[in-house]
XYZ file of C-alpha atoms in Angstrom:
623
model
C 36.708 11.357 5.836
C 33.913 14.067 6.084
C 34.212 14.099 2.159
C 33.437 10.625 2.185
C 30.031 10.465 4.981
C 28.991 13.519 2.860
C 28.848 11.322 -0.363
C 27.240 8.194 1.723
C 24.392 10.282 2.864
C 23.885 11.898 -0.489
C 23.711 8.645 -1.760
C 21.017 7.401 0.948
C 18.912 9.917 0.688
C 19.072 9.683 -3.154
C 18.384 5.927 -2.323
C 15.510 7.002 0.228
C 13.744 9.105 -2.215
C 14.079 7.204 -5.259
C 11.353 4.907 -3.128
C 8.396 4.039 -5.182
C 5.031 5.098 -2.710
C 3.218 1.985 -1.513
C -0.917 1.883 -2.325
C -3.110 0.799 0.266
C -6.996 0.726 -0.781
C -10.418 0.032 1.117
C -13.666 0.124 -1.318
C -11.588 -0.682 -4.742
C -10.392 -4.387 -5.737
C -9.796 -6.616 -8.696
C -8.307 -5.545 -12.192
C -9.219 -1.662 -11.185
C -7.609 -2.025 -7.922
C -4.337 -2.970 -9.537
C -4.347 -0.299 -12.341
C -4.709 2.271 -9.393
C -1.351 0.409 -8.045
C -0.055 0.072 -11.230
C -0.493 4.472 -11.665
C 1.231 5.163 -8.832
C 3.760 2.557 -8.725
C 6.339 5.085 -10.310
C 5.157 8.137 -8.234
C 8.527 9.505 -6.036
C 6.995 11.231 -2.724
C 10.329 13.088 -2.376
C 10.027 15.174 -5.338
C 6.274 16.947 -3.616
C 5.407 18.611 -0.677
C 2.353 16.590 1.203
C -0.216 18.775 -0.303
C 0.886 18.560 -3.870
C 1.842 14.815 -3.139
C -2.081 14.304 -1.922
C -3.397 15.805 -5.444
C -1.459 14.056 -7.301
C -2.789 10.833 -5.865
C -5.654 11.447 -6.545
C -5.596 12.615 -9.807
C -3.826 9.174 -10.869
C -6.313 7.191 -9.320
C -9.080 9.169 -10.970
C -7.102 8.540 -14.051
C -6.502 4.939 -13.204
C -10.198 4.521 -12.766
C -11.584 6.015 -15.934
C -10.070 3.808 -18.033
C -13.124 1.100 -16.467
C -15.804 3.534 -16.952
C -15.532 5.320 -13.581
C -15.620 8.962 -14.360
C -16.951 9.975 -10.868
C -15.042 8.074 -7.955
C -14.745 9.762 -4.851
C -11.291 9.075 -3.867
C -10.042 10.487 0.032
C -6.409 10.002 0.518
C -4.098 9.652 3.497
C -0.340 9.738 3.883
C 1.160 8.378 6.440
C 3.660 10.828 8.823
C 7.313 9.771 7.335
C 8.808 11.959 5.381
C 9.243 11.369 2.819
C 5.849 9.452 3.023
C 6.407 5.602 2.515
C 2.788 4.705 1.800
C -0.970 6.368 1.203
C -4.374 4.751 2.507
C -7.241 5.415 -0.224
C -10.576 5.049 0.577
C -12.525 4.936 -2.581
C -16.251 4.736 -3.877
C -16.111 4.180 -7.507
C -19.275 5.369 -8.022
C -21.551 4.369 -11.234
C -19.735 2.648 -13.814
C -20.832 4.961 -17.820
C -22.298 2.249 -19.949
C -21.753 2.342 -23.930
C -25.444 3.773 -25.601
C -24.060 4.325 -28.933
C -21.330 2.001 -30.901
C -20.919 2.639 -34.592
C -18.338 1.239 -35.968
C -17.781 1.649 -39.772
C -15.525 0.331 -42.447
C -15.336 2.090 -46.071
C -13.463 1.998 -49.511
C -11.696 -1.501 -50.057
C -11.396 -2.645 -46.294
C -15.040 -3.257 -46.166
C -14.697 -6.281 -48.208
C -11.096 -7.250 -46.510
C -11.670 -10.127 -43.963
C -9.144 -9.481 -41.776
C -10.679 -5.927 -40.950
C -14.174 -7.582 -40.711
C -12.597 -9.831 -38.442
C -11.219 -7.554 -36.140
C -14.546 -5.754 -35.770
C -16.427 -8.847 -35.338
C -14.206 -9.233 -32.769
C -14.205 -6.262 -30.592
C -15.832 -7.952 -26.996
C -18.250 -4.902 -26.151
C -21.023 -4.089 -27.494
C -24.177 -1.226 -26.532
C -25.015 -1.853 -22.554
C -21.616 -2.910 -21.631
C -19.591 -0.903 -19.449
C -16.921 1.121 -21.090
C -13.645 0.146 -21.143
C -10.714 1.933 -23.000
C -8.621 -0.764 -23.555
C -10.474 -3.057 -25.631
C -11.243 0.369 -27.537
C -7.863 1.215 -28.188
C -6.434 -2.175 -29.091
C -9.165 -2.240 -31.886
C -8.039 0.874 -33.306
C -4.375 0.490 -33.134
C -5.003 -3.035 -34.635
C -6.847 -1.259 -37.444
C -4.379 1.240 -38.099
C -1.882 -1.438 -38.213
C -3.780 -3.788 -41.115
C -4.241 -1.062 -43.370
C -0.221 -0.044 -43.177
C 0.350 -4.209 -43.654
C -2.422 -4.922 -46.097
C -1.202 -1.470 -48.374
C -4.095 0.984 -47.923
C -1.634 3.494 -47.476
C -4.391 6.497 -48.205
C -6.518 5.405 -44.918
C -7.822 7.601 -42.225
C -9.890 7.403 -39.520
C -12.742 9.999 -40.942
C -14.570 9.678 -37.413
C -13.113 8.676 -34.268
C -14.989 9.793 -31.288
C -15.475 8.952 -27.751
C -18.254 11.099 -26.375
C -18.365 10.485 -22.406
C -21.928 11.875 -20.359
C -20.877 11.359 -16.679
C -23.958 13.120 -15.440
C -25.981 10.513 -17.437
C -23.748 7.362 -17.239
C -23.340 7.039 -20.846
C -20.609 6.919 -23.426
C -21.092 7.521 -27.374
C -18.390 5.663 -29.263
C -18.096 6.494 -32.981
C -15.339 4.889 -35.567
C -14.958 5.036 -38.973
C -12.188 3.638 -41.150
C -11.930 4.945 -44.452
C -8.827 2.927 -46.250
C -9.189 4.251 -49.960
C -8.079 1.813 -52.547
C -5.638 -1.243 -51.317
C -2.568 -0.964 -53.445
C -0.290 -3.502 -55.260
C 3.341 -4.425 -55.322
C 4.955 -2.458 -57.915
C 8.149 -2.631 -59.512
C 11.221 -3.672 -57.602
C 14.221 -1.534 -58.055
C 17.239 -3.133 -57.188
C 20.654 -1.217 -55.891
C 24.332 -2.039 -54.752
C 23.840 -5.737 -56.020
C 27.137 -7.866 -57.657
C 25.070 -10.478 -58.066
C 22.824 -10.998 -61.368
C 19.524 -8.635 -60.714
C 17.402 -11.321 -62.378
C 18.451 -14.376 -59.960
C 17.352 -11.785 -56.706
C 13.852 -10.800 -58.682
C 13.150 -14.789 -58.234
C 13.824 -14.723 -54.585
C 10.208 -12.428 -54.148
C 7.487 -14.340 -52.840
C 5.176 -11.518 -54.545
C 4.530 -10.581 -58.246
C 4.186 -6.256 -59.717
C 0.115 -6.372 -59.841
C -0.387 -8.351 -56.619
C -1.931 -7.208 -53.716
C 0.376 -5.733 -51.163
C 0.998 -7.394 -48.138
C 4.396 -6.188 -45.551
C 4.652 -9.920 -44.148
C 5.910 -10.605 -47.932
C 8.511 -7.137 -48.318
C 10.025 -8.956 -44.989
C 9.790 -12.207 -46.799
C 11.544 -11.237 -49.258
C 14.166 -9.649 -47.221
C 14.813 -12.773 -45.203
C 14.937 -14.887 -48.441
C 17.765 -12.361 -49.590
C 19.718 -12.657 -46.687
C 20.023 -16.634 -46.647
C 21.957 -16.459 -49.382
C 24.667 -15.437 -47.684
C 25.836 -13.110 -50.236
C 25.272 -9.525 -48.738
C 26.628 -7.813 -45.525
C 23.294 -6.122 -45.584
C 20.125 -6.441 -47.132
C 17.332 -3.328 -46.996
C 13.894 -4.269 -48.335
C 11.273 -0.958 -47.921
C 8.346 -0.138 -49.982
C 8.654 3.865 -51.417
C 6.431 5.476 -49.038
C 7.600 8.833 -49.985
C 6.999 8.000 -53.039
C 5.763 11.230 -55.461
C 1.939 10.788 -56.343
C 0.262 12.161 -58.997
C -2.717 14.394 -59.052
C -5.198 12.119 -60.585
C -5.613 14.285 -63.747
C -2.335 15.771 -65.815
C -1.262 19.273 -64.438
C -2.471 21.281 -67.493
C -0.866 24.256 -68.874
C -3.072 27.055 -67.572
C -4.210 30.032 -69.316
C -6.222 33.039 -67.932
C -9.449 31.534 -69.436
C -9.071 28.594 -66.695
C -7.219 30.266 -63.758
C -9.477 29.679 -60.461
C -9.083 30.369 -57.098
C -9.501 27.293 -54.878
C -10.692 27.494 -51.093
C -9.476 25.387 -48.033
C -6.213 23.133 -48.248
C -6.084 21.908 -51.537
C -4.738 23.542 -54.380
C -3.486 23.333 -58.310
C -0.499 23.433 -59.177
C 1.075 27.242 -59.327
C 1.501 28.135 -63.424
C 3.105 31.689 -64.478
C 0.457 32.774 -66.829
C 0.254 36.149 -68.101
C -2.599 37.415 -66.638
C -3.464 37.268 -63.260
C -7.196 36.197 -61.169
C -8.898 38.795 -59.944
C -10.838 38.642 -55.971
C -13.663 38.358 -58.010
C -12.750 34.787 -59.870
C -15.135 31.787 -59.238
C -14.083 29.902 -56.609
C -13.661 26.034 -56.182
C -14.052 24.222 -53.163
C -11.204 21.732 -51.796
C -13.905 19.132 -51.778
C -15.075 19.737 -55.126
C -11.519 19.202 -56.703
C -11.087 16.106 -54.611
C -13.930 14.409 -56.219
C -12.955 15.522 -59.757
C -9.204 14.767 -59.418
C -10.975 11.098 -58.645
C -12.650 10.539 -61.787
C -8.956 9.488 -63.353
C -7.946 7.620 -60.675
C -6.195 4.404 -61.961
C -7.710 1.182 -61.088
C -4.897 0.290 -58.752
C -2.070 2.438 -57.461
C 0.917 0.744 -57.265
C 3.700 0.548 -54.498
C 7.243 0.361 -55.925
C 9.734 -1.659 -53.554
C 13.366 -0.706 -53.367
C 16.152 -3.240 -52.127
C 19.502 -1.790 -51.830
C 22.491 -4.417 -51.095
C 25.667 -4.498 -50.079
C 28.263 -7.381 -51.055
C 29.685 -10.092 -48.363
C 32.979 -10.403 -47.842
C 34.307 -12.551 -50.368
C 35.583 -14.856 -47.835
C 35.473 -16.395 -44.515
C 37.245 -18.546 -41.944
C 35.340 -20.062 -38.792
C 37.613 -22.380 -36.282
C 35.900 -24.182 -33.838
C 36.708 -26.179 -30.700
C 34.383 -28.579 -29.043
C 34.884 -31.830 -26.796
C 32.495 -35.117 -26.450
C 32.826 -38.507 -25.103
C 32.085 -40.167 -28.214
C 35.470 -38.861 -30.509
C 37.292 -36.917 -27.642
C 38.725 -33.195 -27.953
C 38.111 -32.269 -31.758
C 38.791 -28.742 -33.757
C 36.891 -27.802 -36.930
C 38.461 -25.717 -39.384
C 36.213 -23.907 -42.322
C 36.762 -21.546 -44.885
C 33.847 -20.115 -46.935
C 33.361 -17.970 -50.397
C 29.681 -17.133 -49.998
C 30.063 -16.023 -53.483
C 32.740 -16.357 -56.411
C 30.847 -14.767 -59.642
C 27.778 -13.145 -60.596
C 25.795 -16.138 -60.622
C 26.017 -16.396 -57.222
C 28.213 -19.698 -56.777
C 29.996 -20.624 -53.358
C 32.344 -22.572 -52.419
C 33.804 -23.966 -48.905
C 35.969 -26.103 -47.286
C 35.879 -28.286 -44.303
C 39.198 -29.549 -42.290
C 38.103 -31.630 -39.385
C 39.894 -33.247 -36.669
C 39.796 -35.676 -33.873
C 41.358 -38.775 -32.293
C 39.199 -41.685 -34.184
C 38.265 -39.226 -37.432
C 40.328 -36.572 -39.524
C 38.208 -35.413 -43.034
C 38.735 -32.837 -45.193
C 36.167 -32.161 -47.388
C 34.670 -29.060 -49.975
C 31.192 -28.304 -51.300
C 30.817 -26.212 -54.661
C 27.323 -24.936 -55.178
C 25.671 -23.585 -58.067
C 22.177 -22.175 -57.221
C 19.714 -22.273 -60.131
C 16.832 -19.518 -60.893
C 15.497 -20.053 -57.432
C 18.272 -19.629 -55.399
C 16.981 -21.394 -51.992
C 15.057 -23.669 -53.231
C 17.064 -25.048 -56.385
C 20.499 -26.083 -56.569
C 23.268 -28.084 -58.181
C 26.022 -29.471 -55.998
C 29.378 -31.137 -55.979
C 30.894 -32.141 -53.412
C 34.414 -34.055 -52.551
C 36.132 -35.414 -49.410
C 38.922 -37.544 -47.625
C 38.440 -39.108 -44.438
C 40.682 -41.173 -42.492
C 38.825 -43.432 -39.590
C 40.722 -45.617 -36.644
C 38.093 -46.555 -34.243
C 37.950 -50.030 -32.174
C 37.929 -52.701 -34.947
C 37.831 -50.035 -37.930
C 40.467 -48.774 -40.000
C 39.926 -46.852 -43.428
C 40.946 -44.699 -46.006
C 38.115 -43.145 -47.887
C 37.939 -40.706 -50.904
C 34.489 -39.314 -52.691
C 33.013 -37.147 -54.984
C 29.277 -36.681 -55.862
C 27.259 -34.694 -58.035
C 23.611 -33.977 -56.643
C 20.881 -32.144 -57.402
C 18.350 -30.343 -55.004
C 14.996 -29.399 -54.891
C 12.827 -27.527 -51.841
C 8.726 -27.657 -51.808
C 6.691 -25.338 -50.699
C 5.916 -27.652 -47.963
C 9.539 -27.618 -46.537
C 10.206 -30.917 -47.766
C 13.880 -31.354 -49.623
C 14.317 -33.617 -52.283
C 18.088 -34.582 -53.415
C 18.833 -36.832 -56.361
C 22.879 -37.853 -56.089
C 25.129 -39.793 -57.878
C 28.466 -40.551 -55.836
C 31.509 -42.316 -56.422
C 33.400 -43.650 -53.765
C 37.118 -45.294 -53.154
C 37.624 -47.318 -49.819
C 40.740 -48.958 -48.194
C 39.791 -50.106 -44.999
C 40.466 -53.005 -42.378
C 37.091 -54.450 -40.530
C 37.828 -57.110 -37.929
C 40.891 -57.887 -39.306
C 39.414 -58.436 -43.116
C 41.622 -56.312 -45.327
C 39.674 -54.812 -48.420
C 39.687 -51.741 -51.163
C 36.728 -51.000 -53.503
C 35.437 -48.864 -56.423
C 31.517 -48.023 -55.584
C 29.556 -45.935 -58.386
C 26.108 -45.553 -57.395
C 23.290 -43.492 -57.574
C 20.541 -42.490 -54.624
C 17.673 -40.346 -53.424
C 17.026 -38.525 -50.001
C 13.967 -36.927 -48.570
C 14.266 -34.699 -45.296
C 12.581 -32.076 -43.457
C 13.657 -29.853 -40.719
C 11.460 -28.316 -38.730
C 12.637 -25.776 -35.739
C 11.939 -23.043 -33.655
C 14.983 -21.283 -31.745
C 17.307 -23.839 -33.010
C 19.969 -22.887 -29.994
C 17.489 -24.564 -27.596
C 14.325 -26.091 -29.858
C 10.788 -25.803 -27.958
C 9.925 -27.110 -30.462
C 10.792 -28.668 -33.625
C 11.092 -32.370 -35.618
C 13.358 -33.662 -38.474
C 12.662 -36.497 -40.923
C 15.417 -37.867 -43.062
C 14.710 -40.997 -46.090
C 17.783 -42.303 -48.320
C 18.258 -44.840 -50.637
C 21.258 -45.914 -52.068
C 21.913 -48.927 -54.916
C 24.777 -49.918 -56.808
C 25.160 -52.911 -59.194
C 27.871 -54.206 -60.852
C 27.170 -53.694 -64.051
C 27.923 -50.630 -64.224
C 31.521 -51.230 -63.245
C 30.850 -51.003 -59.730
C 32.572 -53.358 -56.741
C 29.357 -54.765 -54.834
C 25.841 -55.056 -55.826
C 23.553 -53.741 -52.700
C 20.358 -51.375 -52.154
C 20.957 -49.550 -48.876
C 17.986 -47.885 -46.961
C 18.126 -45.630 -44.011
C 15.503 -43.697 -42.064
C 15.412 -41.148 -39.099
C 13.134 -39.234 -37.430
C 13.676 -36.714 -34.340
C 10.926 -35.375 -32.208
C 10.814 -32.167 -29.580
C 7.655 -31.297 -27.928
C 6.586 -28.842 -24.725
C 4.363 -29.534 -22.169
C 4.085 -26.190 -20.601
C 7.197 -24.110 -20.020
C 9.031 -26.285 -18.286
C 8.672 -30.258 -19.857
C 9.986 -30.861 -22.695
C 10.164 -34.250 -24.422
C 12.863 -35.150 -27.217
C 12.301 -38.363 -28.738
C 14.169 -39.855 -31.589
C 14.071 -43.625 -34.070
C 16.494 -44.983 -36.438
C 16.346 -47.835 -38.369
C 18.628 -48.786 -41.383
C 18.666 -51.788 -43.654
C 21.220 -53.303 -46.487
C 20.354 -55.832 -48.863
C 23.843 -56.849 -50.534
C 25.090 -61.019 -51.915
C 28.423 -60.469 -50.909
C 28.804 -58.170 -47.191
C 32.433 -58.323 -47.094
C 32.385 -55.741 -50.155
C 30.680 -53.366 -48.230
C 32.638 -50.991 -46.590
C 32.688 -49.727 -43.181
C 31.130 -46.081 -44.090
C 28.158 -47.860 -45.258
C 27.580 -50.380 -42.356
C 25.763 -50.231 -39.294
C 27.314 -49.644 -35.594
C 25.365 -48.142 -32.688
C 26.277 -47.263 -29.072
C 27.371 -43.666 -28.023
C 25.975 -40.171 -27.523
C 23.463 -39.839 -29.683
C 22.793 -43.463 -30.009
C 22.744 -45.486 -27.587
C 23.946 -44.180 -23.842
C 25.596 -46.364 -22.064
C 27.607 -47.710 -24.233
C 31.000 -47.003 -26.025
C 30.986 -45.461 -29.613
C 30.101 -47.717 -32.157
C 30.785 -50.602 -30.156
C 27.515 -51.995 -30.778
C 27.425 -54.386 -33.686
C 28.193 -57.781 -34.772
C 31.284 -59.402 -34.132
C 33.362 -62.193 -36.028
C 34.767 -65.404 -34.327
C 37.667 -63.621 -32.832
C 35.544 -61.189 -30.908
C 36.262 -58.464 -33.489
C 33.490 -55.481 -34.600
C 32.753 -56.319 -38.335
C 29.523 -54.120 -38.357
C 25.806 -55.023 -39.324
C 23.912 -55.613 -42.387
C 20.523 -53.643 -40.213
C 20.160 -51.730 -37.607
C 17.693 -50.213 -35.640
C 17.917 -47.583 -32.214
C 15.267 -45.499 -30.162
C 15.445 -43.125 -27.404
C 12.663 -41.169 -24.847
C 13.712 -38.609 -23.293
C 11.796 -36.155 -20.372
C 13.688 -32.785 -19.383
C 12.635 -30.769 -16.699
C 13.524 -27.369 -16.054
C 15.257 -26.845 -12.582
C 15.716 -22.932 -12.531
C 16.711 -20.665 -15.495
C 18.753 -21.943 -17.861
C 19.024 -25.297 -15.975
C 17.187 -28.163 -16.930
C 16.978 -32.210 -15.171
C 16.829 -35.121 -17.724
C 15.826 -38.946 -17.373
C 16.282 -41.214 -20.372
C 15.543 -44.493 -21.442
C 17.652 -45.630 -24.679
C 17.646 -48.930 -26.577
C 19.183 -50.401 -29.856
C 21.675 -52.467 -31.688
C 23.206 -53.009 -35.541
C 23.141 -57.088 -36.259
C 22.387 -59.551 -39.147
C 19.107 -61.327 -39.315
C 16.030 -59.323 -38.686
C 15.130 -58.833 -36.436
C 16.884 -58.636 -34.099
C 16.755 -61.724 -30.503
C 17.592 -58.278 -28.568
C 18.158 -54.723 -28.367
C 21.195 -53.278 -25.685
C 19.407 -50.857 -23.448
C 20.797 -48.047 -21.331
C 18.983 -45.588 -18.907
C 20.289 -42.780 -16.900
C 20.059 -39.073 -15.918
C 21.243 -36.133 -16.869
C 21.727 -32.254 -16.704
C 21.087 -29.675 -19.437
C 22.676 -26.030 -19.559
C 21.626 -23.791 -22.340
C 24.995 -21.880 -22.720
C 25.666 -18.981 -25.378
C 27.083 -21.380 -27.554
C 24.354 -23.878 -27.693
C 23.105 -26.365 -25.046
C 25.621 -28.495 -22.795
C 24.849 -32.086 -22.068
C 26.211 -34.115 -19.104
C 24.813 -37.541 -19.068
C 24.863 -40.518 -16.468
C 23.981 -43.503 -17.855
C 23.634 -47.280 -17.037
C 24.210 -49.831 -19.381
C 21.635 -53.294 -18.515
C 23.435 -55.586 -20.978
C 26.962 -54.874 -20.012
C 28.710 -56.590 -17.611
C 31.626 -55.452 -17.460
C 30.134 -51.867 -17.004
C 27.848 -50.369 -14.234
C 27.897 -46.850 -15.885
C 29.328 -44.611 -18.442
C 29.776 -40.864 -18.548
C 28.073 -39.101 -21.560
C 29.327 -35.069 -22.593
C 28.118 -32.870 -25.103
C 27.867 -29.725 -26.818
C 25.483 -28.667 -29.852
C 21.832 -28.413 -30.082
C 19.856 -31.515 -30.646
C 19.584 -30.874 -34.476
């Protein structure tokens, strides 16, 4: 018991002291008032006596203060009579404020004619007759110091950096001068630990040997070699410790030109046979420098060395998920990020739910730009019983893929598809060889939870039978996806679809190319797919176009909580367009869980009857 009110009071009076000490001021306020808080927020009163407690006060606040330009404050303190003491009163005149006289601020070597070092002069916000403030004064320099490390003037200095404070005469000197030397370029890039073909990771660089260095394109370069997937780690670092030359070839020295040298530079030590004498001719350290300059080449170079390690050669992923649309559903994958040299994949898809089962595999074979350059094959069986659809589908299709610069992805395919499938009661099975092009873009930033972000997607698709194909159509989809902030906390996600197929004979169309709406991420309100025309028995047969929109306004509540209110509206039918579009509207609530964002939606549809509501839940990002 005794053991255990001795460790309680410990622990309050560990508690107690640990008390940061409270700052009460009279003469001081503003930006300089808080810094003063700010100074002694993290000051501990139980680890002083009062009188050491009292000087240390004020020597933060003096310390606090000079940082505006007041050098000579006259700060009186008083602690109140706890002990330890809970809070101090300050009464403070700040006194004159030093003024900057003198600002000379210099740039030499290459910087000088480097715009982002210009720039960040230009920019500094005082200039002579302002008050001094450090801040401003050290931001510059660190940002200075930081460009020439990222821009690759890895010889700079600061030959002058002075802050010359006259309290008595209320006047600050500031003096700065960057010297950066010569800017170098990207030299060569050693590569180490790679299995894949050295060559194919050289193309990855977003920089050429001879181009001016620049560290946003090393970490370019780094991120480019880890989307490929085929390394467990990827290392991307400029030589820094690299050897460099003196300027001119160490010679082999001879007792007719041994000198001494004075201050910190010196030649290289040669055994010779004969010795300097005290006497010697001397050369000064700033004498050499400026010879060892007259050789200097016209751009030193900064190797880069990547060292790799391979990825595991393969990899499984399960995955178990749940949404109104297709009920409980698993997902099955199993992925060779690499299979040769040449850096080809392959992986395989198994999934699973009540109305869907597919099983499908992707091959790819990346071309000299990996990313951005591809051939792919792909091949897949799905099985579909949904309301009024039943089918058996089998496909392969060779495509090939190009990336822009501007983000755009262009895929030219040719696919081949076998369906058996039952559509409001019409039994049919066709052959379908045809060819088609897609355009997309995805745009995002924090993809778990988008702030922002949009995605564009253009396909068409013909076939003709003259080629041996079942049904002669040209099918042409298009989709669009929107997220904007307002603020932090009001965020808009809007979305349009719109599809259209021209075709002679519908019936030969089957289901995985017609057009149903209604569902989550169509139209709330409504079932899945169950919007769409029907036959003269009241059966889904599907539509010929379609077209569906959605607003949507979120709200964040607290945290990772967010309110939504949506309106959505659309339909699949015949003749375009359409007499009118099913609408639904409801509410919602967003979590942003580690996995990716949860979505519980209420929604009403206004063109059901039979229906006052319908419950909407899912899981996944919005893209």
């Amino acid at each position: 018991m005794i053991s255990r009110m001795g460790a309680a009071a410990l622990c309050l009076g560990m508690a107690q002291g640990a008390l940061a000490l409270e700052a009460r001021i009279d003469g001081l306020e503003g930006d300089v008032a808080d810094n003063v808080r700010y100074y002694l927020g993290d000051l501990e009163a139980a680890q002083y006596d009062r009188r050491r407690l009292e000087g240390e006060v004020v020597r933060r606040t003096r310390e606090a203060m000079r940082v505006y330009g007041y050098y000579e404050p006259r700060v009186r303190s008083r602690l109140d009579e706890e002990e330890p003491p809970r809070y101090v009163s300050l009464s403070i005149e700040p006194g004159p404020q030093v003024v900057i006289e003198v600002l000379d601020i210099r740039l030499e070597g290459e910087a000088a004619d480097d715009a982002p070092f210009r720039d960040t002069v230009d920019a500094f916000p005082l200039a002579e007759g302002d008050p001094l403030l450090h801040a401003p004064w050290d931001r510059m320099r660190s940002r200075l110091a930081g460009l020439a490390l990222e821009r690759g003037y890895f010889d700079w200095s600061f030959t002058d950096r002075r802050m010359e404070v006259r309290p008595f005469a209320e006047s600050a000197r500031l003096y700065l001068t960057l010297d950066s030397g010569q800017r170098y370029a990207f030299g060569d890039v050693t590569i180490r630990g790679s299995h894949i073909v050295k060559d194919r990771l050289r193309n990855l660089a977003t920089f050429e040997p001879g181009q001016p260095y620049r560290a946003g394109q090393v970490a370019l370069y780094a991120q480019r070699l880890g989307q490929t997937n085929w390394f467990s780690s990827v290392s991307v670092r400029p030589r820094l410790d690299a050897r460099r030359e003196l300027a001119l070839a160490p010679p082999t020295l001879g007792w007719w030109n041994v000198v001494k040298t004075e201050g910190d530079a010196a030649l290289p030590r040669v055994p010779s046979s004969r010795t300097a004498t005290t006497d010697s001719p001397r050369l000064s350290a700033l004498a050499l420098a400026a010879v060892s300059r007259l050789h200097v080449p016209a751009r030193p170079s900064m190797p880069i060395d990547v060292v790799l390690a391979p990825a595991d050669r393969h990899h499984f992923e399960t995955g178990i998920g749940y949404a109104t649309d297709v009920g409980p559903r698993l997902q099955f994958g199993w992925n060779q990020p690499w299979i040769n040299r040449y850096g080809h994949s392959l992986e395989h898809d198994l999934f699973l739910s009540q109305p869907e089962q597919q099983f499908s595999g992707t091959y790819l074979l990346p071309l000299d730009d990996p990313l951005r350059d591809q051939y792919r094959f792909q091949y897949g069986l799905r099985h579909r019983d949904n309301e009024d659809t039943q089918s058996n589908e089998a496909t392969v299709e060779l495509a090939r893929r190009w990336e822009f610069d501007n983000r755009w992805v262009q895929t030219l395919f040719m696919r081949a598809t076998y369906e058996d499938f039952t559509q409001g009661g019409e039994d049919e099975s066709v052959f379908l060889y045809y060819p088609g092009v897609s355009w997309s873009r995805t745009r995002t930033r924090d993809p778990r939870f988008p702030t922002w972000g949009d995605r564009q997607r253009i396909t068409l698709e013909y076939s003709d039978t003259a080629w041996g194909s079942d049904a002669d159509f040209l099918r042409m989809t298009g989709n669009t996806e929107w997220i904007r902030m307002l603020g932090d906390d009001l965020r808009f996600v809007t979305r349009l679809a719109l599809g259209a197929i021209e075709t002679d004979d519908f019936s030969q169309i089957p289901p995985s190319l017609r057009f149903f709406t209604g569902g989550d991420r169509s139209v709330r309100g409504y079932g899945y797919e169950t919007l769409a025309p029907r036959n003269e028995e009241g059966l889904l047969r599907g539509g010929q176009q379609m077209l569906a929109g959605s607003l949507e306004v979120q709200r964040r509540v607290t945290g990772n909580w967010w309110g939504a209110a949506f309106v959505d509206s659309g339909d699949a039918f015949d003749d375009w367009w359409p007499e009118q579009l099913n609408t639904g509207a409801g509410l919602g609530v967003r979590w942003i869980s580690p996995v990716g964002p949860v979505r519980f939606d209420i929604a009403h549809p206004f063109d059901d009857e039979e229906n006052s509501w319908r419950l909407h839940f899912a899981i996944g990002p919005e893209f």
